[in-house]
Amino acid sequence: MTDFRDRWRLAPAWVKVACLTLAYLAAHVSLDWISFIHEVSPLNVTPWNPPSGLIMGMSLVFGVRAAPLVWLGLMASDLVVRGLPVALWATMTANAVVAAGYGAAGWMLRERLGLDPGLPRLRDVVLLLAGGAGTAMAAGAGYIAIHTMIGLFPWSGFPDALLRYWVGEIIGIAVLTPLVLVGLRGPALRVSWAGAAEVGAQGLLIAFALWLDFGPLGSAQYEHFYLLFLPAVAIAVRHGLPGAALASVITQAGLIVAVQATGVETARMTHFQLLMLTLAVTALLLGTVVSERRRVEAWVRERQSDLAGAARLTEAGEMAAALAHELNQPLSAAMSYARAARKIARLEETSPRLGEILDKTVAQTERADRVIRSLRDFVRKGRSERSPLPVAGLVADCVTLAGPLATRHRVSIAAEVAPGLPPVRGDAVQLQQVILNLVRNAAEAMAEGMAEGIEDPGPRNRRIVLFAHLAGEADAVVIGVRDSGPGLAGVVERNLFAPFVTTKATGMGLGLSIARTLVEGHGGSLTGRRLPHGETVFEFTIPVHGSDAGEAAG
Ligand code: ADP
């Protein structure tokens, strides 16, 4: 295996291109061959057209560059599977329309509409389905029109032929493209024995549902189709998008086998395909939501541990700064006394030994002073990453991160961000830490107010608002936290931002002073006050990225 991988890596580019081209052509032709059933004409218009899923996947990954290969695949299929049923020039032109249409759609969906081919978000899946439906309709209109022009269908049959073409294409896209994209661009899948056994069991469940549909209960054919939703939904919930994509392909393949074995006529087949489309879309949307949620949960966990680490470090640093501040004065005094004593000892020419000892005392106190100075400088500067930060994103991240805290304290959190704010210059983790500190204080203050029975405004009004707007000078953004809690205690208001001032039994009284250090390190300032209606607001300014203040602070 490793041997093969090494050889592949070292192979010349043309060998790789030739191998991939052949593999694609083989996949395209075989998919077309197994799906060329219930055709409505000698053309490739069937109720189930999986090559379109492959074409859409290739076009999304490679854009218009995929068009020549797609065209070759379509030509090869027409030659091998159908023996070129119409004039060569018509086949070449119609296939060129399809290949170019899909290539352009792939480019537009990716480059213009921002579709991520790894399908990480619900938006990507919705774009894929809507874009696929539109592309199949547009490319199909061209394809059917060319064949109508050469007399293969009457013009009156055009809508019917187009509809059938469209159903086959869109079902191919909804069922196969997600699997192609997850395979080519999604995160690597790890398969364990337990996982493989589970997939096997779920395959059996799909087979059982199909057997019920087409076996003993299959009198009215598609009446029992709903049974197929159960395994598909279960798989999507358990395994997210990759599971949903695989379940759709297995269900579709099983359905085709069952339909072939029991001999369903073409009209019913189209009904089945529309039901299958509903199933595939349901499973896909559900699978994507499940995958997206898992990713967000992992992201929140990661950020929370980042923040906890950063908070511990900053708290240690702040403690060092506070100690340095407290020790600075007695040390300066000791240094002055030692210098004075040395002077007196020299003037009065007492014992030379005393002068020597006093010299050493002065030297040691000066050394301690230098150590404390450098410690304070280090804490003040700290180490941080400065980059342009979008304010709306920063606030939204904080609202997400504060979710569990808000639930715990039974408060609501809302964001009020002015539109069109310029990005600020700062360290995302540090600014998140400042905002979350303010939010935690607000939530704890309101919860404490409740515990003491101070005019609890009721859960609906226990609100924290995270706001952001442009500062008066327009060279900074104001970001703040407002709460409807009991307000600042007198002792805190008098010593706002002083370290070790707290009203909490287990508080350290360092949060606000750390927040102020971090904000000032960014070239901004933090203030806190009580509003006329008893609300408390803490807000800080952060220089806009590219402004003079922002550059100076960096
Ligand atoms: P700690 O949270 O450890 O007490 P802080 O420096 O973060 O340290 O806060 C100091 C004090 O400021 C808190 O003990 C609290 O009394 C007061 N405080 C901070 N924010 C608020 C607020 N939003 N409402 C009322 N009091 C507040």
Coordinates of C-alpha atoms in Angstrom, one line a residue, residues 45 48 55 60 152 257 271 293 310 332 342 399 407 432 470 491 507 512:
V45 CA -33.0 10.8 -20.4
W48 CA -32.2 8.2 -12.5
I55 CA -20.3 15.8 -13.2
L60 CA -17.5 22.1 -8.2
L152 CA -36.1 13.6 -32.3
V257 CA -32.6 -3.1 -7.8
H271 CA -43.0 8.8 -8.8
R293 CA -23.4 21.3 15.3
A310 CA -5.0 32.7 28.7
S332 CA 12.2 52.7 47.3
R342 CA 25.9 55.2 53.9
V399 CA -22.3 35.6 22.5
T407 CA -27.9 29.4 30.8
Q432 CA -12.7 37.9 24.0
L470 CA -18.3 53.8 16.3
V491 CA -16.7 50.1 47.7
G507 CA -13.7 36.4 44.1
L512 CA -11.6 44.2 36.1

